[in-house]
């Protein structure tokens, strides 16, 4: 009987601790999500926003119109978002992993240089966006001055005014911002690997590459999966950096799903279509989140 009472009291105690978090999630996350889904199923614009009786239920019409046109901006924004996300994550991970391996070594100044790399992560994204906007400016930008000084270009490049170069500039800016995040998580994973394992491999004659691919990467696989998944989520929903640097231009070449949803809602005042675009962004990230949870569960079952 005493054991049953202890179990019940422990269960009630757990519920009591979790209840505030559950209430917070329901009020500040669950309720807005449900309202956004309902909004996307209606026809709400600037004229009917304050008139609920005139908000006509249209079902999936908003979604069909967003994807239905031949030159659908939403379809293009999804492709742009994927290009932006994959390009950013690839270089963020490679550079972040290299820095993590470097700063995992013990040498003079490690703490200082590791802290210095955190500046780009601590800097507000809007400030970083303005910084790179000035750097990639066609006249007076330091990027053009640097490339001209090295004789790689003969005349200034309009980085943010051409579709291809604008996306490249955005990816470079986002890489700079995201490198410390990758470095921090991967460095934490590297600290969990005992030095004795590397010493044993050295005695067996293993070289640096064999240690990297046979020991380091397999043993920090959970950290790598976390970095890639969280990086995908954070990058896929980026808004402020793109809005400050290009506002989705030129000619929608850097329009992401997040910026397109914002533009529909707060510039064109098509609130229902903006909600539909935001829901599409949420569904994509939900699929990624479920995939990540499945991988984690499979990893725990194997262990």
Coordinates of C-alpha atoms in Angstrom, one line a residue:
X1 CA 0.0 0.0 0.0
X2 CA 2.8 2.4 0.9
X3 CA 4.4 1.7 -2.5
X4 CA 1.2 2.5 -4.3
X5 CA 0.7 5.7 -2.4
X6 CA 4.3 6.7 -3.2
X7 CA 3.7 6.1 -6.9
X8 CA 0.5 8.1 -6.9
X9 CA 2.1 11.0 -5.0
X10 CA 5.0 10.9 -7.4
X11 CA 2.7 10.9 -10.4
X12 CA 0.7 13.9 -9.0
X13 CA 3.9 15.7 -8.2
X14 CA 5.1 15.2 -11.8
X15 CA 1.8 16.5 -13.2
X16 CA 2.0 19.5 -10.9
X17 CA 5.5 20.4 -12.2
X18 CA 4.5 19.8 -15.8
X19 CA 1.1 21.7 -15.6
X20 CA 2.5 25.2 -15.9
X21 CA 4.5 24.3 -19.0
X22 CA 1.4 22.5 -20.5
X23 CA -0.8 25.6 -19.8
X24 CA 1.8 27.9 -21.4
X25 CA 2.1 25.7 -24.5
X26 CA -1.7 25.5 -24.9
X27 CA -2.3 29.3 -24.4
X28 CA 0.7 30.8 -26.3
X29 CA 1.4 28.1 -28.9
X30 CA -1.6 25.8 -29.3
X31 CA -4.3 28.5 -29.4
X32 CA -2.5 30.7 -32.0
X33 CA -1.8 27.7 -34.2
X34 CA -5.5 26.6 -34.1
X35 CA -6.6 30.2 -34.9
X36 CA -4.1 30.4 -37.7
X37 CA -5.5 27.2 -39.2
X38 CA -9.0 28.5 -39.0
X39 CA -8.0 31.8 -40.5
X40 CA -6.4 30.0 -43.5
X41 CA -9.8 28.3 -44.2
X42 CA -11.6 31.6 -44.5
X43 CA -11.5 34.6 -46.8
X44 CA -10.2 37.3 -44.6
X45 CA -8.7 40.5 -45.9
X46 CA -8.4 44.1 -44.7
X47 CA -12.2 44.7 -45.3
X48 CA -13.5 41.7 -43.4
X49 CA -10.8 41.4 -40.7
X50 CA -12.9 43.2 -38.1
X51 CA -16.2 41.8 -39.4
X52 CA -16.5 38.1 -38.4
X53 CA -20.0 37.8 -39.9
X54 CA -18.6 38.6 -43.3
X55 CA -15.7 36.1 -43.2
X56 CA -16.7 33.5 -45.7
X57 CA -15.5 29.9 -45.1
X58 CA -13.7 28.8 -48.3
X59 CA -12.0 25.5 -47.2
X60 CA -8.7 24.8 -49.0
X61 CA -9.2 27.5 -51.7
X62 CA -6.4 29.7 -50.3
X63 CA -4.0 26.8 -50.5
X64 CA -5.1 25.9 -54.0
X65 CA -4.7 29.5 -55.2
X66 CA -1.2 29.8 -53.6
X67 CA 0.0 26.7 -55.5
X68 CA -2.4 26.8 -58.4
X69 CA -1.0 29.6 -60.6
X70 CA 1.6 28.7 -63.3
X71 CA 4.2 31.1 -61.9
X72 CA 3.3 30.4 -58.2
X73 CA 5.4 32.6 -55.9
X74 CA 4.8 30.2 -53.0
X75 CA 6.3 27.3 -55.0
X76 CA 9.3 29.4 -55.9
X77 CA 9.7 30.5 -52.3
X78 CA 9.7 26.9 -51.2
X79 CA 12.5 26.1 -53.7
X80 CA 14.4 29.2 -52.6
X81 CA 14.0 28.2 -49.0
X82 CA 15.4 24.8 -49.6
X83 CA 18.4 26.2 -51.6
X84 CA 19.1 28.7 -48.9
X85 CA 18.7 26.1 -46.1
X86 CA 20.8 23.4 -47.7
X87 CA 23.5 25.8 -48.8
X88 CA 23.8 27.4 -45.4
X89 CA 23.7 24.2 -43.4
X90 CA 26.3 22.4 -45.6
X91 CA 29.0 25.1 -45.1
X92 CA 27.9 25.9 -41.5
X93 CA 28.4 22.3 -40.5
X94 CA 31.7 21.8 -42.3
X95 CA 33.3 25.0 -41.0
X96 CA 31.7 24.6 -37.5
X97 CA 33.0 21.0 -37.3
X98 CA 36.5 22.0 -38.4
X99 CA 36.5 24.8 -35.7
X100 CA 35.2 22.3 -33.1
X101 CA 38.1 19.9 -33.9
X102 CA 40.6 22.8 -33.7
X103 CA 39.3 24.3 -30.4
X104 CA 39.0 20.8 -28.9
X105 CA 42.8 20.8 -28.9
X106 CA 44.6 22.3 -26.0
X107 CA 46.8 25.2 -27.0
X108 CA 47.4 28.8 -25.9
X109 CA 44.6 31.2 -26.7
X110 CA 41.9 28.5 -27.2
X111 CA 39.4 30.1 -24.9
X112 CA 40.0 33.5 -26.4
X113 CA 39.5 32.5 -30.0
X114 CA 36.6 30.3 -29.2
X115 CA 34.9 33.2 -27.5
X116 CA 35.8 35.5 -30.4
X117 CA 33.9 33.2 -32.8
X118 CA 30.8 33.7 -30.7
X119 CA 30.4 37.3 -31.8
X120 CA 28.5 36.5 -34.9
X121 CA 26.0 34.3 -32.9
X122 CA 25.6 37.0 -30.1
X123 CA 25.1 39.8 -32.6
X124 CA 21.4 40.6 -33.3
X125 CA 20.4 39.2 -36.7
X126 CA 19.1 42.5 -37.9
X127 CA 22.4 44.2 -37.1
X128 CA 24.2 41.3 -38.9
X129 CA 21.9 41.8 -41.9
X130 CA 22.6 45.5 -42.1
X131 CA 26.3 44.8 -41.8
X132 CA 26.3 42.4 -44.7
X133 CA 24.0 44.6 -46.7
X134 CA 26.7 47.4 -46.5
X135 CA 29.5 44.9 -47.2
X136 CA 27.8 43.6 -50.4
X137 CA 26.8 47.1 -51.6
X138 CA 27.6 47.7 -55.2
X139 CA 29.4 51.0 -54.5
X140 CA 31.6 51.3 -51.5
X141 CA 31.0 47.7 -50.3
X142 CA 34.1 46.0 -48.8
X143 CA 33.5 42.8 -50.8
X144 CA 33.8 44.6 -54.2
X145 CA 36.8 46.5 -52.9
X146 CA 38.5 43.3 -51.7
X147 CA 37.8 41.4 -55.0
X148 CA 38.9 44.4 -57.1
X149 CA 42.1 44.7 -55.0
X150 CA 42.9 41.0 -55.8
X151 CA 42.0 41.6 -59.5
X152 CA 39.3 39.0 -59.4
X153 CA 36.8 41.4 -60.9
X154 CA 37.2 44.4 -63.2
X155 CA 34.1 46.3 -62.1
X156 CA 31.8 46.3 -59.1
X157 CA 29.2 43.6 -58.8
X158 CA 25.6 44.4 -57.9
X159 CA 25.4 41.6 -55.4
X160 CA 22.0 42.3 -54.0
X161 CA 20.4 43.5 -57.3
X162 CA 20.9 40.3 -59.3
X163 CA 18.9 37.1 -58.6
X164 CA 21.9 34.6 -58.5
X165 CA 24.3 36.8 -56.6
X166 CA 21.6 38.0 -54.1
X167 CA 21.0 34.4 -52.9
X168 CA 24.8 33.8 -52.7
X169 CA 25.1 36.9 -50.5
X170 CA 22.3 35.7 -48.2
X171 CA 23.8 32.3 -47.8
X172 CA 27.2 33.8 -47.0
X173 CA 25.7 36.0 -44.3
X174 CA 23.7 33.2 -42.8
X175 CA 26.8 30.9 -42.8
X176 CA 28.7 33.5 -40.8
X177 CA 25.8 33.8 -38.3
X178 CA 25.4 30.0 -37.8
X179 CA 28.9 28.8 -37.6
X180 CA 29.2 29.3 -33.8
X181 CA 26.0 27.3 -33.1
X182 CA 27.4 24.3 -35.0
X183 CA 30.8 24.7 -33.3
X184 CA 29.3 24.8 -29.8
X185 CA 27.2 21.7 -30.1
X186 CA 29.9 19.7 -31.8
X187 CA 32.5 20.8 -29.3
X188 CA 30.3 19.6 -26.5
X189 CA 30.0 16.2 -28.3
X190 CA 33.7 16.0 -28.8
X191 CA 34.4 16.4 -25.0
X192 CA 32.4 13.2 -24.3
X193 CA 35.0 11.1 -26.2
X194 CA 37.6 9.7 -23.8
X195 CA 41.2 10.4 -24.6
X196 CA 42.1 6.8 -23.9
X197 CA 40.3 5.7 -27.1
X198 CA 42.5 8.0 -29.3
X199 CA 45.6 6.8 -27.4
X200 CA 44.7 3.1 -28.1
X201 CA 44.1 3.9 -31.8
X202 CA 47.5 5.6 -32.0
X203 CA 49.2 2.6 -30.5
X204 CA 47.4 0.5 -33.2
X205 CA 48.8 2.7 -35.9
X206 CA 45.7 4.6 -36.9
X207 CA 46.2 7.9 -38.7
X208 CA 44.2 11.1 -38.3
X209 CA 41.6 10.3 -40.9
X210 CA 41.0 6.9 -39.6
X211 CA 40.4 8.3 -36.1
X212 CA 38.1 10.9 -37.6
X213 CA 35.9 8.6 -39.6
X214 CA 36.1 5.5 -37.4
X215 CA 35.9 7.1 -33.9
X216 CA 35.1 10.8 -33.8
X217 CA 32.1 10.9 -36.2
X218 CA 30.4 7.7 -35.1
X219 CA 30.7 8.6 -31.4
X220 CA 29.2 12.1 -31.8
X221 CA 26.5 11.0 -34.2
X222 CA 23.7 12.1 -31.9
X223 CA 25.3 15.6 -31.6
X224 CA 25.6 15.7 -35.4
X225 CA 22.0 14.8 -35.9
X226 CA 20.9 17.4 -33.4
X227 CA 23.1 20.1 -35.2
X228 CA 21.7 19.3 -38.6
X229 CA 18.1 19.0 -37.5
X230 CA 18.1 22.2 -35.4
X231 CA 20.1 24.0 -38.1
X232 CA 17.5 23.0 -40.7
X233 CA 14.6 24.3 -38.5
X234 CA 16.3 27.5 -37.6
X235 CA 17.5 28.2 -41.2
X236 CA 14.2 27.2 -42.9
X237 CA 12.2 29.8 -40.9
X238 CA 14.7 32.6 -41.2
X239 CA 13.0 35.9 -41.8
X240 CA 14.8 38.9 -40.3
X241 CA 18.1 38.4 -42.2
X242 CA 16.4 38.1 -45.6
X243 CA 14.0 41.0 -44.9
X244 CA 16.8 43.4 -43.9
X245 CA 19.1 42.5 -46.8
X246 CA 16.8 41.9 -49.8
X247 CA 13.1 41.8 -48.7
X248 CA 12.8 38.8 -51.0
X249 CA 14.0 40.5 -54.1
X250 CA 15.1 41.0 -56.8
X251 CA 12.2 39.6 -58.7
X252 CA 11.4 37.1 -55.9
X253 CA 14.8 35.5 -56.3
X254 CA 15.3 35.4 -52.5
X255 CA 11.7 35.2 -51.5
X256 CA 11.4 32.6 -48.7
X257 CA 8.2 31.0 -47.3
X258 CA 8.6 33.2 -44.2
X259 CA 9.0 36.4 -46.0
X260 CA 6.2 35.6 -48.5
X261 CA 3.8 34.8 -45.6
X262 CA 4.7 38.1 -44.0
X263 CA 4.3 40.0 -47.3
X264 CA 0.8 38.5 -47.9
X265 CA -0.4 39.3 -44.4
X266 CA 1.1 42.7 -43.6
X267 CA 1.8 44.3 -47.0
X268 CA -1.0 42.9 -49.2
X269 CA -3.4 42.4 -46.2
X270 CA -4.5 39.0 -47.5
X271 CA -4.5 37.5 -44.0
X272 CA -6.0 34.2 -44.9
X273 CA -3.4 33.5 -47.7
X274 CA -0.7 34.6 -45.3
X275 CA -1.9 32.2 -42.7
X276 CA -2.0 29.4 -45.3
X277 CA 1.6 30.1 -46.3
X278 CA 2.6 30.1 -42.7
X279 CA 0.9 26.8 -42.1
X280 CA 2.7 25.3 -45.1
X281 CA 6.0 26.4 -43.4
X282 CA 4.8 24.8 -40.2
X283 CA 3.9 21.5 -41.9
X284 CA 7.4 21.2 -43.5
X285 CA 9.1 21.8 -40.2
X286 CA 6.7 19.4 -38.5
X287 CA 7.8 16.6 -40.9
X288 CA 11.4 17.4 -40.2
X289 CA 10.8 17.3 -36.4
X290 CA 9.0 13.9 -36.6
X291 CA 11.8 12.5 -38.7
X292 CA 14.3 13.7 -36.1
X293 CA 12.3 12.2 -33.2
X294 CA 12.2 8.8 -35.1
X295 CA 15.9 8.9 -35.7
X296 CA 16.5 9.6 -32.0
X297 CA 14.2 6.8 -30.9
X298 CA 15.8 4.3 -33.3
X299 CA 19.2 5.3 -32.0
X300 CA 18.1 4.7 -28.4
X301 CA 16.7 1.3 -29.3
X302 CA 20.0 0.3 -30.8
X303 CA 21.9 1.4 -27.7

